[in-house]
Amino acid sequence: MTSKKSSPKKTLTPMLRQYLEVKAKHSDKILLFRMGDFYEIFFDDAAIAAKTLKITLTSRNKKNDDAVPMCGFPHHAATGYITSLVAAGHKVVVCDQVEDPKQAKGLVRREVTKIITPGVNLESENLTPDDDNFLAAVTCRQQKQTLFGLSLLDVSTGKFKVTELSDLESLLDELGRSRPTEILLSIPTDHRAEPWQEEIKDEFTRVHFTLRPGTDILTPEENRELLCRHFGTITLAGFGGDNLTAGLDAAGIALAYVQETQKQSNLHHIQSLEVYRNTSFMQIDRNVITNLELLCTIQERSKTGSLFGVLDCCQTSMGSRQLKEWLLFPLLDKDLIEQRLDAVEILLEEKRCRRELMSHLGKLYDLDRLAGRLASGRANGRDLLSLRDSLKLIPQIKELLAGLPLQPALINRALTGLHELKELSDTISETLLEEQPLSITEGRMIREGIDNQLDELRSISKNGKQWLIEYELKEKEKTGINALKVRFNRVFGYYIEVTRRHSEQVPAEYIRRQTLTNADRFITDELKAYEEKILGAEEKINLIEHRLFLALMERACRQLKEIRESAVRLTLFDVLCALAEVADRHRYCRPEIVSDRQLLEIEEGRHPVIEILSENFVPNTTTLDREKEQLWIITGPNMSGKSTFMRQNGLFALMAQMGSFVPAEKAKISIFDHIFTRVGASDNLGRGLSTFMVEMTETARILHQAGPESLIILDEIGRGTSTFDGLSLAWAIAEEIHENCGSLTLFATHYHELTELELIKERIANYNVAVQQRDDGITFLRRIIKGGTNHSYGIEVAKLAGIPDAVLTRAREILGNLEAAEISGGENLRMTGRSILSSRTNGLKSGYLPLLEPSPPTTEKRCDDKSAALKQLIKKQDLNRTTPIKALNILEKLQKMIRD
Ligand code: ADP
Ligand code: MG
């Protein structure tokens, strides 16, 4: 607190004292204090707000010592300012006048009417159309084992999900794919965050955190009650939420927080709790979302250039949000996947129907968010007209879909719950004018013929002038006073003015109100009665219109459930059409989903994003197979296309399981339970970890978690350390995956030595990216071909990159020398320029990594005398040159020979 704030309260006006009382309860938020037509902000808040909003900072009692810093803005512009404050990461609390200042005795009563935080936000200006705006609550229970609860609530749409997770990594992944804008953490009473809470905060540095003191947290029973009360049920069994513990805690915290912040708003649109298990979907860690550029590119963080960017041909924001969810929650159930694929296929084939559907869908409004505004009473006339317009599209959409030559189960089922709500949309049409104002309190909304009193008032207000003219004429005639005038002023309202000359002619029923030097002013009962009508009319019109509008809104709210049901179905159609459209546009094929064997067989596959960006994309074939080629070692020069190839395969699996076609000629894909990636050197500087540490942490996790049904993509592992370390680790990691994890794996490496693994491991296969060497350099062919490579083309790639000729010539010279030196060393070893150079940089004089004999195992198998072969193999080893890795490999080879 500043010295100003702590100045003695008695010097403060009652108003400021009222302000400070409210502020004390909301010290973590910026308080907007309604004063007349303005929202004022005081003290420290004022400084923050003035800076954020770029408005002038002034002060109250400027001349006094205890001047109070202050800024403000007109109430009608509030939304924009609140948006900016929230966007800048502040929470905002709005304190309004809750009684008419004219009627207030003393200080006007004020109350907090809403609280806006990044995660609890219904103002559409603040929301990204194609993103859910989740408020997350995370809890932890220590029972026999640790159990985390995670709930996700989007107040703008009413979506409410909850799950439980048994380990922190899964929790972080789940938060990663749900991308909440605000996370609630309940802090224990001693106000120190738990270690797992610190981890969450470290991981999600861009997210807004709200700490709830432990004392605010409800007991499990209270939680259950709170949720049941909200949903109007006696148990949560209907949602499958009866066995939840930590999950229930989380759901309760989220709902309680939303109720608290939304104040009088109704939360009817939060109609169900979706209980899910993260293991019901393919698990995608947060690395995968980034590495495979699912939602945005790594470099620019833009949607363009991401998978979502390619797939999102949705016509509505609802569709875009849903598509994103499909993308981040790929299915594991073959039947469900096939159902989506069936629907996409028929829509792909029926192009005309699809295009027509899409054009109808394009006219739909965001019904999910509209439902949120309706329920919370924030909808206006335009929203209701939009609702009507959307509902009116339903019959045509139904007809188109019903007319499909084949009825896929998914579409068929959806059609039954698609409500046209004709009565509601007719009522809206009959009640509302076609032009609607933004405000719902200033009239001009309701049609004529809806309410007698309203019509009468309107005609009064419209005919008021005419009536006065006629009244004046009538009175002139009656009294015979030609100079009689009907006039208006603020003090008396309407009056009759008669010049003094005609005083005698004034009838008895005229009541004198004022005497001027040469005229008198009168009123009559008739005039006053009419005046009341006219003057009150405008105000009454507005009140009646407001009342009628609220009634209409309530009428719509009664069908919130149906509106949401329809919205879900229309969203589904939108997503299906989008997937069909993309498949059509880019010639995707339907993947064959296999469930009896782990494989990824892709004929002529393309990277969905790069194929659009590059002119001549070269398709490639993948034949990963758990039984035969479980692990591919992929070698090839830098820039040859290794990463692209590996990524595209990850995307195929993901796309297939979300129900999308894939960019290939033919695809046979099994269901993967988890995709792992370890890609590139994405330094996590924010957490102060070195590249190598990050790489190893991620790899450790892969080795612990990956199983036979997982897909692993490892790109250039071991880069962050010395060559020998890196190579040894890469080797051991590949072995571990082969022997223990059993996952289908793509393993790109610059360690050509790893190609030796093929010789000794049954299910490891070598592939490389073809390069054409010419006299003057190399051409990338981008074709993945079988076999290893022993040439890095480092110098050639350097040439392409523009390294000066002199340097290149010198490098070639050094390379030549090094290679010659090695060969004259008499070793019958495969050497690469790279390993010599890197050995040198490691300070080893004649060092190279001793490798296995290049002769393939088949030659040995031909050897009749097994023991002779064994002897020979053992004898020829030069122990001075044998590293532990090599020793192990030799041992393994020996064992294998004995077994065979
Ligand atoms: P590497 O991982 O081997 O260094 P990348 O996968 O990063 O290579 O690819 C390098 C560049 O080559 C990419 O920017 C991409 O545009 C292009 N490229 C990769 N694969 C293909 C392909 N199959 N067809 C055409 N261009 C490709
Ligand atoms: Mg690469």
Coordinates of N, CA and C in Angstrom, one line a residue, residues 239-393:
F239 N -23.9 -38.3 -14.8 CA -22.7 -37.8 -15.5 C -21.6 -38.8 -15.5
G240 N -21.7 -39.9 -14.7 CA -20.6 -40.8 -14.5 C -19.6 -40.2 -13.5
G241 N -20.1 -39.3 -12.7 CA -19.2 -38.6 -11.8 C -19.2 -39.1 -10.3
D242 N -19.9 -40.3 -10.1 CA -20.1 -40.7 -8.7 C -18.8 -41.1 -8.0
N243 N -17.9 -41.7 -8.8 CA -16.7 -42.2 -8.2 C -15.6 -41.2 -8.1
L244 N -15.8 -40.0 -8.6 CA -14.8 -39.0 -8.6 C -14.5 -38.5 -7.1
T245 N -13.2 -38.3 -6.9 CA -12.8 -37.7 -5.6 C -12.1 -36.3 -5.9
A246 N -10.9 -36.4 -6.3 CA -10.1 -35.2 -6.6 C -10.8 -34.4 -7.7
G247 N -11.4 -35.2 -8.7 CA -12.0 -34.5 -9.8 C -13.2 -33.7 -9.3
L248 N -13.9 -34.3 -8.3 CA -15.1 -33.6 -7.8 C -14.6 -32.3 -7.1
D249 N -13.6 -32.4 -6.4 CA -13.0 -31.2 -5.7 C -12.8 -30.1 -6.7
A250 N -12.2 -30.5 -7.8 CA -11.8 -29.5 -8.9 C -13.1 -28.9 -9.5
A251 N -14.0 -29.8 -9.8 CA -15.3 -29.3 -10.4 C -16.0 -28.3 -9.5
G252 N -16.0 -28.7 -8.2 CA -16.6 -27.8 -7.2 C -16.0 -26.4 -7.1
I253 N -14.6 -26.5 -7.1 CA -13.9 -25.2 -7.0 C -14.2 -24.3 -8.2
A254 N -14.2 -24.9 -9.4 CA -14.4 -24.1 -10.6 C -15.8 -23.5 -10.6
L255 N -16.8 -24.4 -10.2 CA -18.2 -23.9 -10.3 C -18.4 -22.8 -9.2
A256 N -17.9 -23.0 -8.0 CA -18.0 -22.0 -7.0 C -17.4 -20.7 -7.3
Y257 N -16.2 -20.8 -8.0 CA -15.5 -19.6 -8.4 C -16.3 -18.8 -9.4
V258 N -16.9 -19.6 -10.4 CA -17.7 -18.9 -11.4 C -19.0 -18.3 -10.8
Q259 N -19.6 -19.0 -9.9 CA -20.8 -18.5 -9.3 C -20.5 -17.2 -8.5
E260 N -19.3 -17.2 -7.9 CA -18.9 -16.1 -7.1 C -18.6 -14.9 -8.0
T261 N -18.0 -15.1 -9.1 CA -17.6 -14.0 -10.0 C -18.8 -13.5 -10.8
Q262 N -19.7 -14.4 -11.1 CA -20.8 -14.0 -12.0 C -21.9 -13.3 -11.3
K263 N -21.9 -13.3 -10.0 CA -22.9 -12.6 -9.2 C -24.3 -13.0 -9.6
Q264 N -25.1 -12.0 -10.0 CA -26.5 -12.4 -10.2 C -26.8 -13.2 -11.5
S265 N -25.7 -13.3 -12.3 CA -26.0 -14.0 -13.6 C -26.4 -15.5 -13.4
N266 N -27.2 -15.8 -14.3 CA -27.7 -17.2 -14.3 C -26.7 -18.1 -15.0
L267 N -26.5 -19.3 -14.5 CA -25.5 -20.2 -15.2 C -26.2 -21.4 -15.7
H268 N -27.5 -21.2 -16.2 CA -28.3 -22.3 -16.7 C -27.6 -23.0 -17.9
H269 N -26.8 -22.3 -18.6 CA -26.2 -23.0 -19.8 C -25.2 -24.0 -19.4
I270 N -24.7 -24.0 -18.2 CA -23.8 -25.1 -17.8 C -24.7 -26.2 -17.4
Q271 N -25.0 -27.1 -18.4 CA -26.0 -28.1 -18.2 C -25.6 -29.5 -17.8
S272 N -24.3 -29.7 -18.1 CA -23.8 -31.1 -17.8 C -22.4 -31.1 -17.5
L273 N -22.0 -32.1 -16.9 CA -20.6 -32.3 -16.5 C -20.1 -33.5 -17.3
E274 N -19.1 -33.3 -18.1 CA -18.5 -34.3 -18.9 C -17.4 -35.0 -18.2
V275 N -17.6 -36.2 -17.7 CA -16.5 -36.9 -17.0 C -15.7 -37.7 -18.0
Y276 N -14.4 -37.5 -18.1 CA -13.7 -38.2 -19.1 C -12.4 -38.7 -18.5
R277 N -11.8 -39.7 -19.2 CA -10.5 -40.2 -18.7 C -9.5 -39.9 -19.8
N278 N -8.4 -39.4 -19.4 CA -7.4 -39.0 -20.5 C -7.0 -40.3 -21.2
T279 N -7.1 -41.4 -20.6 CA -6.7 -42.6 -21.3 C -7.7 -43.2 -22.3
S280 N -8.9 -42.5 -22.4 CA -9.8 -42.9 -23.4 C -9.4 -42.2 -24.7
F281 N -8.5 -41.4 -24.7 CA -8.0 -40.7 -26.0 C -6.5 -41.0 -26.2
M282 N -6.1 -40.8 -27.4 CA -4.7 -40.9 -27.6 C -4.0 -39.9 -26.7
Q283 N -2.9 -40.3 -26.1 CA -2.3 -39.3 -25.2 C -1.3 -38.5 -26.1
I284 N -1.3 -37.2 -25.9 CA -0.5 -36.3 -26.7 C 0.2 -35.4 -25.7
D285 N 1.5 -35.5 -25.6 CA 2.1 -34.6 -24.6 C 2.2 -33.2 -25.2
R286 N 2.5 -32.3 -24.3 CA 2.6 -30.9 -24.7 C 3.7 -30.7 -25.7
N287 N 4.7 -31.5 -25.7 CA 5.8 -31.4 -26.7 C 5.2 -31.7 -28.1
V288 N 4.3 -32.7 -28.2 CA 3.8 -33.1 -29.5 C 3.0 -31.9 -30.1
I289 N 2.3 -31.2 -29.3 CA 1.5 -30.1 -29.8 C 2.4 -29.1 -30.5
T290 N 3.5 -28.8 -29.8 CA 4.4 -27.9 -30.3 C 5.2 -28.5 -31.5
N291 N 5.8 -29.6 -31.2 CA 6.8 -30.2 -32.2 C 6.1 -30.6 -33.5
L292 N 4.9 -31.1 -33.4 CA 4.3 -31.4 -34.7 C 3.5 -30.2 -35.2
E293 N 3.6 -29.1 -34.6 CA 2.9 -27.9 -35.0 C 1.5 -28.1 -35.3
L294 N 0.8 -28.7 -34.3 CA -0.6 -29.0 -34.5 C -1.5 -27.8 -34.6
L295 N -1.2 -26.8 -33.7 CA -2.1 -25.6 -33.6 C -1.5 -24.4 -34.2
C296 N -0.2 -24.3 -34.0 CA 0.5 -23.1 -34.5 C 2.0 -23.5 -34.8
T297 N 2.6 -22.7 -35.6 CA 4.0 -23.0 -36.0 C 4.9 -22.7 -34.8
I298 N 6.0 -23.3 -34.8 CA 7.0 -23.1 -33.7 C 7.6 -21.7 -33.8
Q299 N 7.9 -21.3 -35.0 CA 8.6 -20.0 -35.2 C 7.7 -18.8 -35.0
E300 N 6.6 -18.7 -35.7 CA 5.8 -17.5 -35.6 C 4.6 -17.7 -34.7
R301 N 4.4 -18.9 -34.3 CA 3.2 -19.2 -33.5 C 1.9 -18.8 -34.2
S302 N 1.9 -19.0 -35.5 CA 0.8 -18.6 -36.3 C 0.0 -19.9 -36.7
K303 N -1.3 -19.7 -36.8 CA -2.2 -20.8 -37.2 C -1.8 -21.3 -38.7
T304 N -1.5 -20.3 -39.5 CA -1.1 -20.7 -40.9 C 0.2 -21.4 -40.8
G305 N 0.2 -22.6 -41.4 CA 1.5 -23.3 -41.3 C 1.4 -24.5 -40.3
S306 N 0.2 -24.5 -39.6 CA 0.0 -25.6 -38.7 C -1.0 -26.6 -39.3
L307 N -1.1 -27.8 -38.7 CA -2.0 -28.8 -39.1 C -3.4 -28.2 -39.0
F308 N -3.7 -27.6 -37.9 CA -5.0 -27.0 -37.7 C -5.3 -26.0 -38.8
G309 N -4.3 -25.2 -39.2 CA -4.5 -24.2 -40.2 C -4.9 -24.9 -41.6
V310 N -4.4 -26.1 -41.8 CA -4.8 -26.8 -43.1 C -6.2 -27.4 -42.9
L311 N -6.5 -28.0 -41.8 CA -7.7 -28.7 -41.6 C -8.9 -27.8 -41.4
D312 N -8.7 -26.6 -40.9 CA -9.8 -25.8 -40.5 C -10.5 -25.1 -41.6
C313 N -11.4 -25.9 -42.3 CA -12.3 -25.3 -43.3 C -13.6 -25.1 -42.7
C314 N -13.7 -25.1 -41.4 CA -15.0 -25.0 -40.7 C -15.7 -23.6 -41.1
Q315 N -17.0 -23.7 -41.1 CA -17.7 -22.5 -41.5 C -18.1 -21.7 -40.2
T316 N -18.0 -22.3 -39.1 CA -18.4 -21.6 -37.8 C -17.3 -21.7 -36.8
S317 N -17.3 -20.8 -35.9 CA -16.3 -20.8 -34.8 C -16.6 -22.1 -34.0
M318 N -17.8 -22.5 -33.8 CA -18.1 -23.7 -33.1 C -17.4 -24.9 -33.7
G319 N -17.5 -24.9 -35.0 CA -16.8 -26.0 -35.7 C -15.3 -26.0 -35.5
S320 N -14.7 -24.8 -35.6 CA -13.3 -24.6 -35.4 C -12.9 -25.1 -34.0
R321 N -13.7 -24.7 -33.0 CA -13.3 -25.2 -31.7 C -13.4 -26.7 -31.6
Q322 N -14.4 -27.2 -32.2 CA -14.6 -28.7 -32.1 C -13.5 -29.4 -32.8
L323 N -13.2 -28.9 -34.0 CA -12.1 -29.5 -34.8 C -10.8 -29.6 -34.0
K324 N -10.6 -28.5 -33.3 CA -9.4 -28.4 -32.4 C -9.4 -29.5 -31.4
E325 N -10.6 -29.7 -30.8 CA -10.8 -30.7 -29.8 C -10.5 -32.1 -30.4
W326 N -11.1 -32.4 -31.6 CA -10.9 -33.7 -32.2 C -9.4 -33.9 -32.4
L327 N -8.7 -32.8 -32.8 CA -7.3 -32.9 -33.1 C -6.5 -33.2 -31.9
L328 N -6.9 -32.6 -30.8 CA -6.1 -32.8 -29.6 C -6.5 -34.0 -28.7
F329 N -7.7 -34.6 -29.1 CA -8.2 -35.7 -28.4 C -8.5 -36.9 -29.4
P330 N -7.5 -37.4 -30.1 CA -7.7 -38.5 -31.0 C -8.3 -39.7 -30.4
L331 N -9.2 -40.4 -31.1 CA -9.9 -41.5 -30.5 C -9.1 -42.8 -30.4
L332 N -9.5 -43.7 -29.6 CA -8.8 -45.0 -29.5 C -9.7 -46.1 -29.9
D333 N -11.0 -45.8 -30.1 CA -12.0 -46.9 -30.4 C -12.2 -47.0 -31.9
K334 N -11.9 -48.1 -32.4 CA -11.9 -48.3 -33.8 C -13.3 -48.0 -34.4
D335 N -14.3 -48.4 -33.7 CA -15.7 -48.2 -34.2 C -16.0 -46.7 -34.3
L336 N -15.6 -46.0 -33.3 CA -15.9 -44.5 -33.3 C -15.1 -43.8 -34.4
I337 N -13.9 -44.3 -34.6 CA -13.1 -43.7 -35.7 C -13.7 -44.0 -37.0
E338 N -14.1 -45.2 -37.2 CA -14.7 -45.6 -38.5 C -16.0 -44.8 -38.7
Q339 N -16.8 -44.6 -37.7 CA -18.0 -43.8 -37.8 C -17.7 -42.4 -38.4
R340 N -16.7 -41.8 -37.8 CA -16.3 -40.5 -38.4 C -15.9 -40.6 -39.8
L341 N -15.0 -41.6 -40.1 CA -14.5 -41.7 -41.4 C -15.6 -42.0 -42.4
D342 N -16.6 -42.8 -42.0 CA -17.7 -43.1 -42.9 C -18.4 -41.8 -43.3
A343 N -18.7 -41.0 -42.3 CA -19.4 -39.7 -42.5 C -18.5 -38.8 -43.4
V344 N -17.2 -38.7 -43.1 CA -16.4 -37.9 -44.0 C -16.4 -38.4 -45.4
E345 N -16.4 -39.7 -45.5 CA -16.3 -40.3 -46.9 C -17.5 -39.9 -47.7
I346 N -18.7 -40.1 -47.1 CA -19.9 -39.8 -47.9 C -20.0 -38.3 -48.2
L347 N -19.6 -37.5 -47.3 CA -19.6 -36.0 -47.6 C -18.5 -35.6 -48.6
L348 N -17.5 -36.4 -48.7 CA -16.4 -36.2 -49.7 C -17.0 -36.5 -51.0
E349 N -17.7 -37.7 -51.1 CA -18.2 -38.1 -52.4 C -19.3 -37.2 -52.9
E350 N -20.2 -36.8 -52.0 CA -21.3 -35.9 -52.3 C -20.9 -34.5 -52.3
K351 N -20.1 -34.1 -53.3 CA -19.5 -32.8 -53.2 C -20.6 -31.6 -53.3
R352 N -21.6 -31.8 -54.1 CA -22.6 -30.7 -54.2 C -23.4 -30.5 -52.9
C353 N -23.7 -31.7 -52.4 CA -24.5 -31.6 -51.1 C -23.6 -30.9 -50.1
R354 N -22.3 -31.3 -50.0 CA -21.4 -30.8 -49.0 C -21.3 -29.2 -49.2
R355 N -21.1 -28.8 -50.5 CA -20.9 -27.4 -50.7 C -22.1 -26.6 -50.3
E356 N -23.3 -27.2 -50.5 CA -24.5 -26.5 -50.2 C -24.7 -26.4 -48.6
L357 N -24.3 -27.6 -48.0 CA -24.3 -27.6 -46.6 C -23.4 -26.5 -46.0
M358 N -22.2 -26.5 -46.6 CA -21.3 -25.5 -46.0 C -21.8 -24.1 -46.2
S359 N -22.5 -23.8 -47.3 CA -22.9 -22.5 -47.4 C -24.0 -22.1 -46.4
H360 N -24.8 -23.1 -46.1 CA -25.8 -22.9 -45.0 C -25.1 -22.7 -43.6
L361 N -24.2 -23.6 -43.4 CA -23.5 -23.6 -42.1 C -22.8 -22.2 -41.9
G362 N -22.3 -21.7 -43.1 CA -21.6 -20.4 -43.0 C -22.5 -19.3 -42.5
K363 N -23.8 -19.5 -42.5 CA -24.7 -18.4 -42.1 C -25.0 -18.6 -40.6
L364 N -24.6 -19.7 -40.0 CA -24.9 -19.9 -38.6 C -24.1 -19.0 -37.7
Y365 N -24.8 -18.7 -36.6 CA -24.1 -17.9 -35.6 C -23.4 -18.9 -34.5
D366 N -22.6 -18.3 -33.7 CA -22.0 -19.1 -32.6 C -23.0 -19.4 -31.6
L367 N -23.8 -20.5 -31.8 CA -24.9 -20.7 -30.9 C -24.5 -21.1 -29.5
D368 N -23.3 -21.7 -29.4 CA -22.8 -22.0 -28.0 C -22.6 -20.8 -27.2
R369 N -21.9 -19.8 -27.8 CA -21.7 -18.6 -27.0 C -22.9 -17.8 -26.8
L370 N -23.8 -17.9 -27.9 CA -25.1 -17.2 -27.8 C -25.9 -17.8 -26.6
A371 N -25.8 -19.1 -26.4 CA -26.5 -19.7 -25.3 C -26.0 -19.2 -24.0
G372 N -24.7 -19.0 -23.9 CA -24.1 -18.5 -22.7 C -24.6 -17.1 -22.4
R373 N -24.7 -16.3 -23.5 CA -25.2 -14.9 -23.2 C -26.6 -14.9 -22.9
L374 N -27.4 -15.8 -23.5 CA -28.8 -15.9 -23.1 C -29.0 -16.2 -21.7
A375 N -28.3 -17.3 -21.2 CA -28.5 -17.8 -19.9 C -28.0 -16.7 -18.9
S376 N -27.0 -16.0 -19.2 CA -26.5 -15.1 -18.2 C -27.2 -13.7 -18.4
G377 N -28.2 -13.6 -19.2 CA -29.0 -12.4 -19.4 C -28.2 -11.3 -20.1
R378 N -27.2 -11.7 -20.8 CA -26.4 -10.7 -21.5 C -26.8 -10.5 -23.0
A379 N -27.8 -11.3 -23.4 CA -28.1 -11.3 -24.9 C -28.8 -10.0 -25.2
N380 N -28.7 -9.5 -26.4 CA -29.5 -8.4 -26.8 C -30.4 -8.8 -28.0
G381 N -31.1 -7.8 -28.6 CA -32.0 -8.1 -29.7 C -31.3 -8.8 -30.9
R382 N -30.1 -8.3 -31.1 CA -29.4 -8.9 -32.3 C -29.1 -10.3 -32.1
D383 N -28.8 -10.7 -30.8 CA -28.5 -12.1 -30.5 C -29.7 -12.9 -30.8
L384 N -30.9 -12.4 -30.4 CA -32.1 -13.2 -30.6 C -32.4 -13.4 -32.1
L385 N -32.2 -12.3 -32.8 CA -32.4 -12.4 -34.3 C -31.5 -13.4 -34.9
S386 N -30.2 -13.4 -34.4 CA -29.2 -14.3 -34.9 C -29.7 -15.8 -34.6
L387 N -30.2 -15.9 -33.4 CA -30.7 -17.2 -33.0 C -31.8 -17.7 -34.0
R388 N -32.7 -16.8 -34.2 CA -33.8 -17.1 -35.1 C -33.2 -17.5 -36.5
D389 N -32.3 -16.6 -37.0 CA -31.8 -16.9 -38.3 C -31.1 -18.3 -38.4
S390 N -30.4 -18.6 -37.3 CA -29.7 -19.9 -37.3 C -30.7 -21.0 -37.2
L391 N -31.8 -20.9 -36.4 CA -32.8 -22.0 -36.3 C -33.4 -22.2 -37.7
K392 N -33.6 -21.1 -38.4 CA -34.3 -21.2 -39.7 C -33.5 -22.0 -40.7
L393 N -32.2 -22.1 -40.5 CA -31.4 -22.8 -41.5 C -31.6 -24.3 -41.3

